[in-house]
PDB file of C-alpha atoms in Angstrom:
ATOM      1  CA  UNK X   1     -10.064 -13.641  -0.423  1.00 46.00           C
ATOM      2  CA  UNK X   2     -10.581 -16.746   1.690  1.00 47.00           C
ATOM      3  CA  UNK X   3     -10.034 -16.724   5.422  1.00 55.00           C
ATOM      4  CA  UNK X   4      -7.216 -19.252   5.058  1.00 61.00           C
ATOM      5  CA  UNK X   5      -5.215 -17.065   2.678  1.00 79.00           C
ATOM      6  CA  UNK X   6      -1.833 -16.135   4.130  1.00 90.00           C
ATOM      7  CA  UNK X   7      -1.515 -12.522   5.230  1.00 95.00           C
ATOM      8  CA  UNK X   8      -0.064 -10.133   2.678  1.00 97.00           C
ATOM      9  CA  UNK X   9       1.570  -8.152   5.482  1.00 97.00           C
ATOM     10  CA  UNK X  10       4.171  -8.787   8.187  1.00 97.00           C
ATOM     11  CA  UNK X  11       4.201  -6.857  11.447  1.00 97.00           C
ATOM     12  CA  UNK X  12       7.842  -7.609  12.343  1.00 97.00           C
ATOM     13  CA  UNK X  13       8.926  -3.976  11.930  1.00 97.00           C
ATOM     14  CA  UNK X  14       5.883  -2.546  13.724  1.00 97.00           C
ATOM     15  CA  UNK X  15       6.278  -5.029  16.571  1.00 96.00           C
ATOM     16  CA  UNK X  16       9.912  -3.997  16.907  1.00 97.00           C
ATOM     17  CA  UNK X  17       9.136  -0.272  16.856  1.00 96.00           C
ATOM     18  CA  UNK X  18       6.165  -0.693  19.185  1.00 97.00           C
ATOM     19  CA  UNK X  19       8.049  -3.118  21.435  1.00 97.00           C
ATOM     20  CA  UNK X  20       5.320  -5.708  20.993  1.00 95.00           C
ATOM     21  CA  UNK X  21       2.595  -3.425  22.370  1.00 96.00           C
ATOM     22  CA  UNK X  22      -0.742  -4.701  20.974  1.00 96.00           C
ATOM     23  CA  UNK X  23      -2.365  -1.267  21.424  1.00 97.00           C
ATOM     24  CA  UNK X  24       0.370   0.323  19.280  1.00 98.00           C
ATOM     25  CA  UNK X  25      -0.110  -2.303  16.581  1.00 97.00           C
ATOM     26  CA  UNK X  26      -3.872  -1.774  16.592  1.00 97.00           C
ATOM     27  CA  UNK X  27      -3.387   2.012  16.256  1.00 98.00           C
ATOM     28  CA  UNK X  28      -1.079   1.479  13.285  1.00 98.00           C
ATOM     29  CA  UNK X  29      -3.568  -0.891  11.634  1.00 98.00           C
ATOM     30  CA  UNK X  30      -6.419   1.580  12.129  1.00 98.00           C
ATOM     31  CA  UNK X  31      -4.273   4.419  10.772  1.00 98.00           C
ATOM     32  CA  UNK X  32      -3.398   2.317   7.726  1.00 98.00           C
ATOM     33  CA  UNK X  33      -7.064   1.460   7.135  1.00 98.00           C
ATOM     34  CA  UNK X  34      -8.127   5.101   7.351  1.00 98.00           C
ATOM     35  CA  UNK X  35      -5.262   6.530   5.261  1.00 97.00           C
ATOM     36  CA  UNK X  36      -4.723   4.036   2.442  1.00 97.00           C
ATOM     37  CA  UNK X  37      -8.077   4.133   0.586  1.00 98.00           C
ATOM     38  CA  UNK X  38      -7.992   7.933   0.073  1.00 98.00           C
ATOM     39  CA  UNK X  39      -4.309   7.834  -0.927  1.00 98.00           C
ATOM     40  CA  UNK X  40      -5.016   5.112  -3.498  1.00 98.00           C
ATOM     41  CA  UNK X  41      -8.028   7.034  -4.803  1.00 98.00           C
ATOM     42  CA  UNK X  42      -5.883  10.147  -5.174  1.00 98.00           C
ATOM     43  CA  UNK X  43      -3.105   8.205  -6.922  1.00 98.00           C
ATOM     44  CA  UNK X  44      -5.607   6.658  -9.352  1.00 97.00           C
ATOM     45  CA  UNK X  45      -7.199  10.034 -10.015  1.00 98.00           C
ATOM     46  CA  UNK X  46      -3.780  11.635 -10.608  1.00 96.00           C
ATOM     47  CA  UNK X  47      -2.841   8.819 -12.989  1.00 95.00           C
ATOM     48  CA  UNK X  48      -6.088   9.183 -14.940  1.00 94.00           C
ATOM     49  CA  UNK X  49      -5.585  12.960 -15.111  1.00 94.00           C
ATOM     50  CA  UNK X  50      -1.971  12.520 -16.242  1.00 92.00           C
ATOM     51  CA  UNK X  51      -0.376  14.222 -13.223  1.00 94.00           C
ATOM     52  CA  UNK X  52       2.962  12.400 -12.869  1.00 93.00           C
ATOM     53  CA  UNK X  53       4.244  14.601 -10.028  1.00 94.00           C
ATOM     54  CA  UNK X  54       1.342  13.585  -7.783  1.00 96.00           C
ATOM     55  CA  UNK X  55       1.605   9.922  -8.846  1.00 96.00           C
ATOM     56  CA  UNK X  56       5.327   9.929  -8.005  1.00 96.00           C
ATOM     57  CA  UNK X  57       4.779  11.608  -4.642  1.00 97.00           C
ATOM     58  CA  UNK X  58       1.998   9.231  -3.600  1.00 97.00           C
ATOM     59  CA  UNK X  59       3.908   6.156  -4.793  1.00 97.00           C
ATOM     60  CA  UNK X  60       6.855   7.265  -2.667  1.00 96.00           C
ATOM     61  CA  UNK X  61       4.580   7.699   0.343  1.00 96.00           C
ATOM     62  CA  UNK X  62       2.981   4.290  -0.218  1.00 97.00           C
ATOM     63  CA  UNK X  63       6.411   2.694  -0.608  1.00 96.00           C
ATOM     64  CA  UNK X  64       7.335   3.755   2.928  1.00 95.00           C
ATOM     65  CA  UNK X  65       3.982   2.613   4.296  1.00 96.00           C
ATOM     66  CA  UNK X  66       4.174  -0.759   2.534  1.00 97.00           C
ATOM     67  CA  UNK X  67       7.681  -1.277   3.873  1.00 96.00           C
ATOM     68  CA  UNK X  68       6.603  -0.514   7.449  1.00 96.00           C
ATOM     69  CA  UNK X  69       3.621  -2.856   7.119  1.00 98.00           C
ATOM     70  CA  UNK X  70       5.744  -5.630   5.598  1.00 98.00           C
ATOM     71  CA  UNK X  71       3.784  -5.671   2.332  1.00 98.00           C
ATOM     72  CA  UNK X  72       6.634  -6.958   0.205  1.00 97.00           C
ATOM     73  CA  UNK X  73       4.555  -8.154  -2.754  1.00 96.00           C
ATOM     74  CA  UNK X  74       4.105  -4.603  -4.081  1.00 97.00           C
ATOM     75  CA  UNK X  75       7.483  -3.065  -3.292  1.00 96.00           C
ATOM     76  CA  UNK X  76       8.768  -3.534  -6.846  1.00 96.00           C
ATOM     77  CA  UNK X  77       5.518  -2.204  -8.312  1.00 97.00           C
ATOM     78  CA  UNK X  78       5.854   0.936  -6.198  1.00 97.00           C
ATOM     79  CA  UNK X  79       9.424   1.406  -7.440  1.00 96.00           C
ATOM     80  CA  UNK X  80       8.168   1.051 -11.038  1.00 95.00           C
ATOM     81  CA  UNK X  81       5.303   3.504 -10.463  1.00 96.00           C
ATOM     82  CA  UNK X  82       7.559   6.075  -8.822  1.00 95.00           C
ATOM     83  CA  UNK X  83      10.280   5.783 -11.498  1.00 94.00           C
ATOM     84  CA  UNK X  84       7.949   5.786 -14.499  1.00 93.00           C
ATOM     85  CA  UNK X  85       5.964   8.715 -13.105  1.00 91.00           C
ATOM     86  CA  UNK X  86       9.206  10.632 -12.526  1.00 87.00           C
ATOM     87  CA  UNK X  87      10.140   9.965 -16.147  1.00 87.00           C
ATOM     88  CA  UNK X  88       6.581  10.857 -17.234  1.00 83.00           C
ATOM     89  CA  UNK X  89       6.156   7.484 -18.913  1.00 81.00           C
ATOM     90  CA  UNK X  90       2.931   5.571 -19.425  1.00 83.00           C
ATOM     91  CA  UNK X  91       2.253   2.128 -20.743  1.00 86.00           C
ATOM     92  CA  UNK X  92       1.291  -1.419 -19.944  1.00 91.00           C
ATOM     93  CA  UNK X  93       4.019  -1.889 -17.345  1.00 92.00           C
ATOM     94  CA  UNK X  94       2.812   1.120 -15.368  1.00 93.00           C
ATOM     95  CA  UNK X  95      -0.835   0.114 -15.843  1.00 94.00           C
ATOM     96  CA  UNK X  96      -0.049  -3.385 -14.535  1.00 95.00           C
ATOM     97  CA  UNK X  97       1.866  -2.051 -11.534  1.00 96.00           C
ATOM     98  CA  UNK X  98      -0.953   0.311 -10.584  1.00 97.00           C
ATOM     99  CA  UNK X  99      -3.490  -2.478 -11.018  1.00 97.00           C
ATOM    100  CA  UNK X 100      -1.470  -4.828  -8.766  1.00 98.00           C
ATOM    101  CA  UNK X 101      -1.027  -2.047  -6.214  1.00 98.00           C
ATOM    102  CA  UNK X 102      -4.784  -1.532  -6.039  1.00 98.00           C
ATOM    103  CA  UNK X 103      -5.510  -5.269  -5.809  1.00 98.00           C
ATOM    104  CA  UNK X 104      -2.942  -5.959  -3.108  1.00 98.00           C
ATOM    105  CA  UNK X 105      -3.831  -2.929  -1.003  1.00 98.00           C
ATOM    106  CA  UNK X 106      -7.532  -3.791  -1.223  1.00 97.00           C
ATOM    107  CA  UNK X 107      -6.748  -7.338  -0.090  1.00 97.00           C
ATOM    108  CA  UNK X 108      -4.518  -6.098   2.735  1.00 98.00           C
ATOM    109  CA  UNK X 109      -7.262  -3.732   3.910  1.00 98.00           C
ATOM    110  CA  UNK X 110      -9.740  -6.631   3.889  1.00 97.00           C
ATOM    111  CA  UNK X 111      -7.344  -8.858   5.821  1.00 97.00           C
ATOM    112  CA  UNK X 112      -6.606  -6.145   8.388  1.00 98.00           C
ATOM    113  CA  UNK X 113     -10.288  -5.330   8.825  1.00 97.00           C
ATOM    114  CA  UNK X 114     -10.978  -9.019   9.454  1.00 95.00           C
ATOM    115  CA  UNK X 115      -8.071  -9.157  11.914  1.00 94.00           C
ATOM    116  CA  UNK X 116      -9.492  -6.244  13.910  1.00 94.00           C
ATOM    117  CA  UNK X 117     -12.864  -7.994  14.046  1.00 90.00           C
ATOM    118  CA  UNK X 118     -11.362 -11.027  15.846  1.00 79.00           C
TER     119      UNK X 118
END
């Protein structure tokens, strides 16, 4: 991802909750960066092992996190993942949503890591 790419996140909610405190925002970014990779790995593992209950639970958790971080580009994918996992469905639509989720979250993590380095 190039440095000029627009951010895939929006801190409006976090800035409101944290009352614009930069230290709060940095803590939330660091928490996101430490929590998201293992959650994604667990979701992918659960999907590969055909464990829809875990996939649904993790998608729900990620949906809340993505909303708080203003990552709107994957909200619909998370709804699809959660719903299809609840219905124990598989297929191209679910595969595509999980693939997009992984791509976007990886890009967000890269962008946030670069932001912290500034």
